[in-house]
Amino acid sequence: MKISTDPRIRILVDKRLEEMNASGLMKCPDVPPDMATGPQDQEGWIPWRAIPSTITPQQIATLQIDLGYRLPSLFVDLLLYKHFLELDYDEIKFLPLPSNEGINAVRKWVETESNFFNLLQKGYVIFALSQNDESYYCFMVNYPQQIQGTTSIDYPVVLWKPTDKINSRGKLVFNSFADLVESLTADSLSPAWNDSSYSTGIKVQPLP
């Protein structure tokens, strides 16, 4: 079955990977054979390419049942689109999706890692890291947003640090995952955005 990918996800992934490839950044020390495009160099780096995702809608449906939450529709599109080892935007590092791990790569973040910090109990689901690896981007799944006229769902996005107090809600940085994607694809996210400023260029509505 052919998956119809939202054009915003195609832009989010393909444009950034083209930029990374042009800059010689698509190299990692551990690359699945079907993603490698060349031999390991003297420093241990292997060039890689993105390939079509082998994750299935059925696997995602099972994961959502296990989590007890639906994932944002655009995020599901991301998982179903391509396998990649890195997808970094300024301060955002999306979870890696290596082909040899498939849906387990997703589980490792949204389920195992979220449980490690007891975030699922708070209604937080991890999906990305800050560039300095000190903070987590999370969906606030206790605040679902039904997209009008569709069966799609979305959530506010918070930036949460393990050093925050256990009851802290973190910093609300986007009203939805769609806002985050549109900000990145529109190049409206300031390069100066960091953990201290939380400036997105989008007016974030306070949570109730």
mmCIF file with all atom_site columns, C-alpha atoms in Angstrom:
data_model
loop_
_atom_site.group_PDB
_atom_site.id
_atom_site.type_symbol
_atom_site.label_atom_id
_atom_site.label_alt_id
_atom_site.label_comp_id
_atom_site.label_asym_id
_atom_site.label_entity_id
_atom_site.label_seq_id
_atom_site.pdbx_PDB_ins_code
_atom_site.Cartn_x
_atom_site.Cartn_y
_atom_site.Cartn_z
_atom_site.occupancy
_atom_site.B_iso_or_equiv
_atom_site.pdbx_formal_charge
_atom_site.auth_seq_id
_atom_site.auth_comp_id
_atom_site.auth_asym_id
_atom_site.auth_atom_id
_atom_site.pdbx_PDB_model_num
ATOM 1   C CA . MET A 1 1   ? 0.000   0.000  0.000  1.00 0.00 ? 1   MET A CA 1
ATOM 2   C CA . LYS A 1 2   ? 1.383   3.400  -0.993 1.00 0.00 ? 2   LYS A CA 1
ATOM 3   C CA . ILE A 1 3   ? 1.468   5.931  1.836  1.00 0.00 ? 3   ILE A CA 1
ATOM 4   C CA . SER A 1 4   ? 0.414   9.483  0.961  1.00 0.00 ? 4   SER A CA 1
ATOM 5   C CA . THR A 1 5   ? 2.834   11.746 2.828  1.00 0.00 ? 5   THR A CA 1
ATOM 6   C CA . ASP A 1 6   ? 1.902   15.285 3.824  1.00 0.00 ? 6   ASP A CA 1
ATOM 7   C CA . PRO A 1 7   ? 3.991   17.690 1.680  1.00 0.00 ? 7   PRO A CA 1
ATOM 8   C CA . ARG A 1 8   ? 5.153   19.477 4.816  1.00 0.00 ? 8   ARG A CA 1
ATOM 9   C CA . ILE A 1 9   ? 6.898   16.292 5.959  1.00 0.00 ? 9   ILE A CA 1
ATOM 10  C CA . ARG A 1 10  ? 8.505   15.785 2.557  1.00 0.00 ? 10  ARG A CA 1
ATOM 11  C CA . ILE A 1 11  ? 9.889   19.317 2.748  1.00 0.00 ? 11  ILE A CA 1
ATOM 12  C CA . LEU A 1 12  ? 10.955  18.899 6.382  1.00 0.00 ? 12  LEU A CA 1
ATOM 13  C CA . VAL A 1 13  ? 12.956  15.754 5.641  1.00 0.00 ? 13  VAL A CA 1
ATOM 14  C CA . ASP A 1 14  ? 14.142  16.104 2.042  1.00 0.00 ? 14  ASP A CA 1
ATOM 15  C CA . LYS A 1 15  ? 15.197  19.740 2.159  1.00 0.00 ? 15  LYS A CA 1
ATOM 16  C CA . ARG A 1 16  ? 17.222  19.299 5.312  1.00 0.00 ? 16  ARG A CA 1
ATOM 17  C CA . LEU A 1 17  ? 18.863  16.085 4.125  1.00 0.00 ? 17  LEU A CA 1
ATOM 18  C CA . GLU A 1 18  ? 19.846  17.795 0.872  1.00 0.00 ? 18  GLU A CA 1
ATOM 19  C CA . GLU A 1 19  ? 21.476  20.577 2.901  1.00 0.00 ? 19  GLU A CA 1
ATOM 20  C CA . MET A 1 20  ? 23.259  18.068 5.145  1.00 0.00 ? 20  MET A CA 1
ATOM 21  C CA . ASN A 1 21  ? 24.507  16.083 2.152  1.00 0.00 ? 21  ASN A CA 1
ATOM 22  C CA . ALA A 1 22  ? 25.794  19.225 0.415  1.00 0.00 ? 22  ALA A CA 1
ATOM 23  C CA . SER A 1 23  ? 27.694  20.109 3.602  1.00 0.00 ? 23  SER A CA 1
ATOM 24  C CA . GLY A 1 24  ? 29.184  16.622 3.970  1.00 0.00 ? 24  GLY A CA 1
ATOM 25  C CA . LEU A 1 25  ? 27.295  15.991 7.202  1.00 0.00 ? 25  LEU A CA 1
ATOM 26  C CA . MET A 1 26  ? 25.664  12.674 6.292  1.00 0.00 ? 26  MET A CA 1
ATOM 27  C CA . LYS A 1 27  ? 28.252  10.464 7.975  1.00 0.00 ? 27  LYS A CA 1
ATOM 28  C CA . CYS A 1 28  ? 27.859  8.300  11.079 1.00 0.00 ? 28  CYS A CA 1
ATOM 29  C CA . PRO A 1 29  ? 29.998  5.637  12.789 1.00 0.00 ? 29  PRO A CA 1
ATOM 30  C CA . ASP A 1 30  ? 27.218  3.029  12.840 1.00 0.00 ? 30  ASP A CA 1
ATOM 31  C CA . VAL A 1 31  ? 25.194  2.695  9.631  1.00 0.00 ? 31  VAL A CA 1
ATOM 32  C CA . PRO A 1 32  ? 22.847  -0.149 8.593  1.00 0.00 ? 32  PRO A CA 1
ATOM 33  C CA . PRO A 1 33  ? 24.120  -1.827 5.388  1.00 0.00 ? 33  PRO A CA 1
ATOM 34  C CA . ASP A 1 34  ? 21.095  -0.775 3.334  1.00 0.00 ? 34  ASP A CA 1
ATOM 35  C CA . MET A 1 35  ? 21.653  2.876  4.295  1.00 0.00 ? 35  MET A CA 1
ATOM 36  C CA . ALA A 1 36  ? 25.422  2.993  3.637  1.00 0.00 ? 36  ALA A CA 1
ATOM 37  C CA . THR A 1 37  ? 26.622  4.687  0.438  1.00 0.00 ? 37  THR A CA 1
ATOM 38  C CA . GLY A 1 38  ? 30.323  3.980  0.816  1.00 0.00 ? 38  GLY A CA 1
ATOM 39  C CA . PRO A 1 39  ? 33.047  2.392  2.944  1.00 0.00 ? 39  PRO A CA 1
ATOM 40  C CA . GLN A 1 40  ? 34.145  3.510  6.382  1.00 0.00 ? 40  GLN A CA 1
ATOM 41  C CA . ASP A 1 41  ? 36.824  6.210  6.245  1.00 0.00 ? 41  ASP A CA 1
ATOM 42  C CA . GLN A 1 42  ? 40.026  6.338  8.283  1.00 0.00 ? 42  GLN A CA 1
ATOM 43  C CA . GLU A 1 43  ? 38.265  8.198  11.090 1.00 0.00 ? 43  GLU A CA 1
ATOM 44  C CA . GLY A 1 44  ? 35.522  5.577  11.358 1.00 0.00 ? 44  GLY A CA 1
ATOM 45  C CA . TRP A 1 45  ? 32.768  7.519  9.599  1.00 0.00 ? 45  TRP A CA 1
ATOM 46  C CA . ILE A 1 46  ? 30.423  5.877  7.073  1.00 0.00 ? 46  ILE A CA 1
ATOM 47  C CA . PRO A 1 47  ? 28.406  7.916  4.536  1.00 0.00 ? 47  PRO A CA 1
ATOM 48  C CA . TRP A 1 48  ? 24.692  7.209  4.611  1.00 0.00 ? 48  TRP A CA 1
ATOM 49  C CA . ARG A 1 49  ? 21.464  7.922  2.748  1.00 0.00 ? 49  ARG A CA 1
ATOM 50  C CA . ALA A 1 50  ? 17.821  8.050  3.730  1.00 0.00 ? 50  ALA A CA 1
ATOM 51  C CA . ILE A 1 51  ? 15.648  5.209  2.434  1.00 0.00 ? 51  ILE A CA 1
ATOM 52  C CA . PRO A 1 52  ? 11.873  4.606  2.370  1.00 0.00 ? 52  PRO A CA 1
ATOM 53  C CA . SER A 1 53  ? 10.484  3.695  5.766  1.00 0.00 ? 53  SER A CA 1
ATOM 54  C CA . THR A 1 54  ? 9.615   0.072  6.490  1.00 0.00 ? 54  THR A CA 1
ATOM 55  C CA . ILE A 1 55  ? 7.508   1.069  9.501  1.00 0.00 ? 55  ILE A CA 1
ATOM 56  C CA . THR A 1 56  ? 3.862   0.172  8.910  1.00 0.00 ? 56  THR A CA 1
ATOM 57  C CA . PRO A 1 57  ? 0.595   1.827  9.956  1.00 0.00 ? 57  PRO A CA 1
ATOM 58  C CA . GLN A 1 58  ? -0.242  -1.390 11.814 1.00 0.00 ? 58  GLN A CA 1
ATOM 59  C CA . GLN A 1 59  ? 2.954   -1.131 13.897 1.00 0.00 ? 59  GLN A CA 1
ATOM 60  C CA . ILE A 1 60  ? 2.165   2.469  14.758 1.00 0.00 ? 60  ILE A CA 1
ATOM 61  C CA . ALA A 1 61  ? -1.399  1.515  15.696 1.00 0.00 ? 61  ALA A CA 1
ATOM 62  C CA . THR A 1 62  ? -0.031  -1.119 18.094 1.00 0.00 ? 62  THR A CA 1
ATOM 63  C CA . LEU A 1 63  ? 2.401   1.389  19.591 1.00 0.00 ? 63  LEU A CA 1
ATOM 64  C CA . GLN A 1 64  ? -0.411  3.873  20.173 1.00 0.00 ? 64  GLN A CA 1
ATOM 65  C CA . ILE A 1 65  ? -2.474  1.218  21.936 1.00 0.00 ? 65  ILE A CA 1
ATOM 66  C CA . ASP A 1 66  ? 0.515   0.401  24.170 1.00 0.00 ? 66  ASP A CA 1
ATOM 67  C CA . LEU A 1 67  ? 1.090   4.092  24.919 1.00 0.00 ? 67  LEU A CA 1
ATOM 68  C CA . GLY A 1 68  ? -2.566  4.779  25.542 1.00 0.00 ? 68  GLY A CA 1
ATOM 69  C CA . TYR A 1 69  ? -2.313  7.873  23.314 1.00 0.00 ? 69  TYR A CA 1
ATOM 70  C CA . ARG A 1 70  ? -2.570  8.685  19.638 1.00 0.00 ? 70  ARG A CA 1
ATOM 71  C CA . LEU A 1 71  ? 0.474   10.267 18.053 1.00 0.00 ? 71  LEU A CA 1
ATOM 72  C CA . PRO A 1 72  ? 0.139   13.505 16.043 1.00 0.00 ? 72  PRO A CA 1
ATOM 73  C CA . SER A 1 73  ? -0.883  12.781 12.471 1.00 0.00 ? 73  SER A CA 1
ATOM 74  C CA . LEU A 1 74  ? 2.065   14.718 11.008 1.00 0.00 ? 74  LEU A CA 1
ATOM 75  C CA . PHE A 1 75  ? 4.453   12.832 13.278 1.00 0.00 ? 75  PHE A CA 1
ATOM 76  C CA . VAL A 1 76  ? 2.998   9.553  12.046 1.00 0.00 ? 76  VAL A CA 1
ATOM 77  C CA . ASP A 1 77  ? 3.643   10.778 8.491  1.00 0.00 ? 77  ASP A CA 1
ATOM 78  C CA . LEU A 1 78  ? 7.269   11.401 9.476  1.00 0.00 ? 78  LEU A CA 1
ATOM 79  C CA . LEU A 1 79  ? 7.632   7.847  10.788 1.00 0.00 ? 79  LEU A CA 1
ATOM 80  C CA . LEU A 1 80  ? 6.081   6.370  7.651  1.00 0.00 ? 80  LEU A CA 1
ATOM 81  C CA . TYR A 1 81  ? 8.152   8.473  5.233  1.00 0.00 ? 81  TYR A CA 1
ATOM 82  C CA . LYS A 1 82  ? 11.847  7.623  5.467  1.00 0.00 ? 82  LYS A CA 1
ATOM 83  C CA . HIS A 1 83  ? 14.556  6.051  7.593  1.00 0.00 ? 83  HIS A CA 1
ATOM 84  C CA . PHE A 1 84  ? 17.287  8.525  8.545  1.00 0.00 ? 84  PHE A CA 1
ATOM 85  C CA . LEU A 1 85  ? 20.116  8.598  11.072 1.00 0.00 ? 85  LEU A CA 1
ATOM 86  C CA . GLU A 1 86  ? 20.124  12.324 11.753 1.00 0.00 ? 86  GLU A CA 1
ATOM 87  C CA . LEU A 1 87  ? 17.649  15.128 11.155 1.00 0.00 ? 87  LEU A CA 1
ATOM 88  C CA . ASP A 1 88  ? 18.790  18.258 12.940 1.00 0.00 ? 88  ASP A CA 1
ATOM 89  C CA . TYR A 1 89  ? 17.253  21.713 12.768 1.00 0.00 ? 89  TYR A CA 1
ATOM 90  C CA . ASP A 1 90  ? 18.973  24.417 14.796 1.00 0.00 ? 90  ASP A CA 1
ATOM 91  C CA . GLU A 1 91  ? 18.079  23.384 18.351 1.00 0.00 ? 91  GLU A CA 1
ATOM 92  C CA . ILE A 1 92  ? 15.911  20.402 17.382 1.00 0.00 ? 92  ILE A CA 1
ATOM 93  C CA . LYS A 1 93  ? 17.298  16.896 16.829 1.00 0.00 ? 93  LYS A CA 1
ATOM 94  C CA . PHE A 1 94  ? 14.596  14.494 15.700 1.00 0.00 ? 94  PHE A CA 1
ATOM 95  C CA . LEU A 1 95  ? 14.865  10.926 16.912 1.00 0.00 ? 95  LEU A CA 1
ATOM 96  C CA . PRO A 1 96  ? 16.965  8.738  14.597 1.00 0.00 ? 96  PRO A CA 1
ATOM 97  C CA . LEU A 1 97  ? 15.079  6.133  12.583 1.00 0.00 ? 97  LEU A CA 1
ATOM 98  C CA . PRO A 1 98  ? 17.644  3.523  11.444 1.00 0.00 ? 98  PRO A CA 1
ATOM 99  C CA . SER A 1 99  ? 16.304  0.862  9.107  1.00 0.00 ? 99  SER A CA 1
ATOM 100 C CA . ASN A 1 100 ? 17.637  -2.036 11.187 1.00 0.00 ? 100 ASN A CA 1
ATOM 101 C CA . GLU A 1 101 ? 15.544  -0.958 14.207 1.00 0.00 ? 101 GLU A CA 1
ATOM 102 C CA . GLY A 1 102 ? 12.267  -0.012 12.532 1.00 0.00 ? 102 GLY A CA 1
ATOM 103 C CA . ILE A 1 103 ? 9.416   0.619  14.964 1.00 0.00 ? 103 ILE A CA 1
ATOM 104 C CA . ASN A 1 104 ? 11.708  -0.252 17.905 1.00 0.00 ? 104 ASN A CA 1
ATOM 105 C CA . ALA A 1 105 ? 13.615  2.974  17.250 1.00 0.00 ? 105 ALA A CA 1
ATOM 106 C CA . VAL A 1 106 ? 10.384  4.861  17.861 1.00 0.00 ? 106 VAL A CA 1
ATOM 107 C CA . ARG A 1 107 ? 9.519   2.818  20.942 1.00 0.00 ? 107 ARG A CA 1
ATOM 108 C CA . LYS A 1 108 ? 12.944  3.526  22.411 1.00 0.00 ? 108 LYS A CA 1
ATOM 109 C CA . TRP A 1 109 ? 12.114  7.227  22.569 1.00 0.00 ? 109 TRP A CA 1
ATOM 110 C CA . VAL A 1 110 ? 8.383   7.673  22.912 1.00 0.00 ? 110 VAL A CA 1
ATOM 111 C CA . GLU A 1 111 ? 7.930   4.704  25.241 1.00 0.00 ? 111 GLU A CA 1
ATOM 112 C CA . THR A 1 112 ? 11.143  3.562  26.993 1.00 0.00 ? 112 THR A CA 1
ATOM 113 C CA . GLU A 1 113 ? 12.820  6.956  27.375 1.00 0.00 ? 113 GLU A CA 1
ATOM 114 C CA . SER A 1 114 ? 9.583   8.690  28.338 1.00 0.00 ? 114 SER A CA 1
ATOM 115 C CA . ASN A 1 115 ? 8.941   6.013  30.976 1.00 0.00 ? 115 ASN A CA 1
ATOM 116 C CA . PHE A 1 116 ? 12.491  6.327  32.312 1.00 0.00 ? 116 PHE A CA 1
ATOM 117 C CA . PHE A 1 117 ? 11.720  9.905  33.377 1.00 0.00 ? 117 PHE A CA 1
ATOM 118 C CA . ASN A 1 118 ? 8.150   8.978  34.371 1.00 0.00 ? 118 ASN A CA 1
ATOM 119 C CA . LEU A 1 119 ? 6.992   11.414 31.710 1.00 0.00 ? 119 LEU A CA 1
ATOM 120 C CA . LEU A 1 120 ? 4.192   9.241  30.378 1.00 0.00 ? 120 LEU A CA 1
ATOM 121 C CA . GLN A 1 121 ? 2.532   9.506  33.779 1.00 0.00 ? 121 GLN A CA 1
ATOM 122 C CA . LYS A 1 122 ? 2.620   13.295 33.323 1.00 0.00 ? 122 LYS A CA 1
ATOM 123 C CA . GLY A 1 123 ? 1.201   13.000 29.806 1.00 0.00 ? 123 GLY A CA 1
ATOM 124 C CA . TYR A 1 124 ? 4.489   13.777 28.032 1.00 0.00 ? 124 TYR A CA 1
ATOM 125 C CA . VAL A 1 125 ? 5.807   11.794 25.051 1.00 0.00 ? 125 VAL A CA 1
ATOM 126 C CA . ILE A 1 126 ? 9.403   12.430 23.926 1.00 0.00 ? 126 ILE A CA 1
ATOM 127 C CA . PHE A 1 127 ? 10.032  12.814 20.191 1.00 0.00 ? 127 PHE A CA 1
ATOM 128 C CA . ALA A 1 128 ? 13.224  14.903 19.868 1.00 0.00 ? 128 ALA A CA 1
ATOM 129 C CA . LEU A 1 129 ? 16.238  16.357 21.676 1.00 0.00 ? 129 LEU A CA 1
ATOM 130 C CA . SER A 1 130 ? 17.689  19.826 21.950 1.00 0.00 ? 130 SER A CA 1
ATOM 131 C CA . GLN A 1 131 ? 20.965  20.301 20.093 1.00 0.00 ? 131 GLN A CA 1
ATOM 132 C CA . ASN A 1 132 ? 22.949  20.247 23.348 1.00 0.00 ? 132 ASN A CA 1
ATOM 133 C CA . ASP A 1 133 ? 21.214  16.997 24.424 1.00 0.00 ? 133 ASP A CA 1
ATOM 134 C CA . GLU A 1 134 ? 20.136  18.632 27.686 1.00 0.00 ? 134 GLU A CA 1
ATOM 135 C CA . SER A 1 135 ? 16.410  18.928 26.996 1.00 0.00 ? 135 SER A CA 1
ATOM 136 C CA . TYR A 1 136 ? 13.627  16.862 25.469 1.00 0.00 ? 136 TYR A CA 1
ATOM 137 C CA . TYR A 1 137 ? 10.885  17.945 23.092 1.00 0.00 ? 137 TYR A CA 1
ATOM 138 C CA . CYS A 1 138 ? 7.631   16.331 24.169 1.00 0.00 ? 138 CYS A CA 1
ATOM 139 C CA . PHE A 1 139 ? 4.036   16.124 23.054 1.00 0.00 ? 139 PHE A CA 1
ATOM 140 C CA . MET A 1 140 ? 1.612   17.139 25.821 1.00 0.00 ? 140 MET A CA 1
ATOM 141 C CA . VAL A 1 141 ? -0.865  14.353 25.180 1.00 0.00 ? 141 VAL A CA 1
ATOM 142 C CA . ASN A 1 142 ? -3.252  15.477 27.918 1.00 0.00 ? 142 ASN A CA 1
ATOM 143 C CA . TYR A 1 143 ? -4.132  18.449 25.678 1.00 0.00 ? 143 TYR A CA 1
ATOM 144 C CA . PRO A 1 144 ? -5.342  16.855 22.421 1.00 0.00 ? 144 PRO A CA 1
ATOM 145 C CA . GLN A 1 145 ? -6.373  19.088 19.535 1.00 0.00 ? 145 GLN A CA 1
ATOM 146 C CA . GLN A 1 146 ? -8.791  17.688 16.966 1.00 0.00 ? 146 GLN A CA 1
ATOM 147 C CA . ILE A 1 147 ? -8.068  19.169 13.536 1.00 0.00 ? 147 ILE A CA 1
ATOM 148 C CA . GLN A 1 148 ? -11.350 20.488 12.179 1.00 0.00 ? 148 GLN A CA 1
ATOM 149 C CA . GLY A 1 149 ? -12.961 18.443 9.442  1.00 0.00 ? 149 GLY A CA 1
ATOM 150 C CA . THR A 1 150 ? -10.536 15.519 9.841  1.00 0.00 ? 150 THR A CA 1
ATOM 151 C CA . THR A 1 151 ? -9.766  12.609 12.138 1.00 0.00 ? 151 THR A CA 1
ATOM 152 C CA . SER A 1 152 ? -6.270  14.035 12.676 1.00 0.00 ? 152 SER A CA 1
ATOM 153 C CA . ILE A 1 153 ? -4.983  14.977 16.109 1.00 0.00 ? 153 ILE A CA 1
ATOM 154 C CA . ASP A 1 154 ? -2.183  17.163 17.431 1.00 0.00 ? 154 ASP A CA 1
ATOM 155 C CA . TYR A 1 155 ? -0.712  18.347 20.743 1.00 0.00 ? 155 TYR A CA 1
ATOM 156 C CA . PRO A 1 156 ? 1.197   21.286 22.213 1.00 0.00 ? 156 PRO A CA 1
ATOM 157 C CA . VAL A 1 157 ? 4.986   20.878 22.269 1.00 0.00 ? 157 VAL A CA 1
ATOM 158 C CA . VAL A 1 158 ? 7.060   21.533 25.382 1.00 0.00 ? 158 VAL A CA 1
ATOM 159 C CA . LEU A 1 159 ? 10.788  21.629 25.980 1.00 0.00 ? 159 LEU A CA 1
ATOM 160 C CA . TRP A 1 160 ? 11.531  19.745 29.193 1.00 0.00 ? 160 TRP A CA 1
ATOM 161 C CA . LYS A 1 161 ? 14.831  19.357 31.064 1.00 0.00 ? 161 LYS A CA 1
ATOM 162 C CA . PRO A 1 162 ? 15.611  16.403 33.357 1.00 0.00 ? 162 PRO A CA 1
ATOM 163 C CA . THR A 1 163 ? 16.908  18.990 35.854 1.00 0.00 ? 163 THR A CA 1
ATOM 164 C CA . ASP A 1 164 ? 13.464  20.634 36.016 1.00 0.00 ? 164 ASP A CA 1
ATOM 165 C CA . LYS A 1 165 ? 11.440  20.007 39.142 1.00 0.00 ? 165 LYS A CA 1
ATOM 166 C CA . ILE A 1 166 ? 9.385   16.834 38.911 1.00 0.00 ? 166 ILE A CA 1
ATOM 167 C CA . ASN A 1 167 ? 6.127   18.792 38.734 1.00 0.00 ? 167 ASN A CA 1
ATOM 168 C CA . SER A 1 168 ? 7.417   21.280 36.162 1.00 0.00 ? 168 SER A CA 1
ATOM 169 C CA . ARG A 1 169 ? 5.513   21.406 32.881 1.00 0.00 ? 169 ARG A CA 1
ATOM 170 C CA . GLY A 1 170 ? 8.633   22.601 31.056 1.00 0.00 ? 170 GLY A CA 1
ATOM 171 C CA . LYS A 1 171 ? 8.596   25.412 28.509 1.00 0.00 ? 171 LYS A CA 1
ATOM 172 C CA . LEU A 1 172 ? 5.714   25.548 26.059 1.00 0.00 ? 172 LEU A CA 1
ATOM 173 C CA . VAL A 1 173 ? 7.362   26.320 22.707 1.00 0.00 ? 173 VAL A CA 1
ATOM 174 C CA . PHE A 1 174 ? 4.770   25.436 20.053 1.00 0.00 ? 174 PHE A CA 1
ATOM 175 C CA . ASN A 1 175 ? 0.997   25.241 20.109 1.00 0.00 ? 175 ASN A CA 1
ATOM 176 C CA . SER A 1 176 ? 1.180   22.046 18.053 1.00 0.00 ? 176 SER A CA 1
ATOM 177 C CA . PHE A 1 177 ? 3.540   19.737 16.177 1.00 0.00 ? 177 PHE A CA 1
ATOM 178 C CA . ALA A 1 178 ? 2.101   21.217 12.968 1.00 0.00 ? 178 ALA A CA 1
ATOM 179 C CA . ASP A 1 179 ? 3.249   24.671 14.121 1.00 0.00 ? 179 ASP A CA 1
ATOM 180 C CA . LEU A 1 180 ? 6.725   23.280 14.763 1.00 0.00 ? 180 LEU A CA 1
ATOM 181 C CA . VAL A 1 181 ? 6.897   21.680 11.303 1.00 0.00 ? 181 VAL A CA 1
ATOM 182 C CA . GLU A 1 182 ? 5.584   24.773 9.551  1.00 0.00 ? 182 GLU A CA 1
ATOM 183 C CA . SER A 1 183 ? 8.078   26.944 11.414 1.00 0.00 ? 183 SER A CA 1
ATOM 184 C CA . LEU A 1 184 ? 10.969  24.757 10.309 1.00 0.00 ? 184 LEU A CA 1
ATOM 185 C CA . THR A 1 185 ? 9.856   24.410 6.713  1.00 0.00 ? 185 THR A CA 1
ATOM 186 C CA . ALA A 1 186 ? 9.214   28.154 6.444  1.00 0.00 ? 186 ALA A CA 1
ATOM 187 C CA . ASP A 1 187 ? 12.700  28.899 7.770  1.00 0.00 ? 187 ASP A CA 1
ATOM 188 C CA . SER A 1 188 ? 11.086  31.072 10.454 1.00 0.00 ? 188 SER A CA 1
ATOM 189 C CA . LEU A 1 189 ? 12.890  29.467 13.379 1.00 0.00 ? 189 LEU A CA 1
ATOM 190 C CA . SER A 1 190 ? 15.627  31.852 14.443 1.00 0.00 ? 190 SER A CA 1
ATOM 191 C CA . PRO A 1 191 ? 19.167  30.396 14.407 1.00 0.00 ? 191 PRO A CA 1
ATOM 192 C CA . ALA A 1 192 ? 19.654  32.163 17.724 1.00 0.00 ? 192 ALA A CA 1
ATOM 193 C CA . TRP A 1 193 ? 16.872  30.150 19.347 1.00 0.00 ? 193 TRP A CA 1
ATOM 194 C CA . ASN A 1 194 ? 18.231  28.298 22.361 1.00 0.00 ? 194 ASN A CA 1
ATOM 195 C CA . ASP A 1 195 ? 17.262  26.895 25.746 1.00 0.00 ? 195 ASP A CA 1
ATOM 196 C CA . SER A 1 196 ? 17.520  30.288 27.386 1.00 0.00 ? 196 SER A CA 1
ATOM 197 C CA . SER A 1 197 ? 15.369  32.277 24.951 1.00 0.00 ? 197 SER A CA 1
ATOM 198 C CA . TYR A 1 198 ? 12.624  29.876 23.796 1.00 0.00 ? 198 TYR A CA 1
ATOM 199 C CA . SER A 1 199 ? 11.881  32.344 21.000 1.00 0.00 ? 199 SER A CA 1
ATOM 200 C CA . THR A 1 200 ? 10.016  30.719 18.109 1.00 0.00 ? 200 THR A CA 1
ATOM 201 C CA . GLY A 1 201 ? 8.531   33.604 16.193 1.00 0.00 ? 201 GLY A CA 1
ATOM 202 C CA . ILE A 1 202 ? 5.094   32.066 16.835 1.00 0.00 ? 202 ILE A CA 1
ATOM 203 C CA . LYS A 1 203 ? 2.773   33.402 19.491 1.00 0.00 ? 203 LYS A CA 1
ATOM 204 C CA . VAL A 1 204 ? 2.291   30.496 21.854 1.00 0.00 ? 204 VAL A CA 1
ATOM 205 C CA . GLN A 1 205 ? -1.079  30.366 23.554 1.00 0.00 ? 205 GLN A CA 1
ATOM 206 C CA . PRO A 1 206 ? -0.952  29.616 27.307 1.00 0.00 ? 206 PRO A CA 1
ATOM 207 C CA . LEU A 1 207 ? -2.334  26.297 28.434 1.00 0.00 ? 207 LEU A CA 1
ATOM 208 C CA . PRO A 1 208 ? -5.426  26.259 30.646 1.00 0.00 ? 208 PRO A CA 1
#
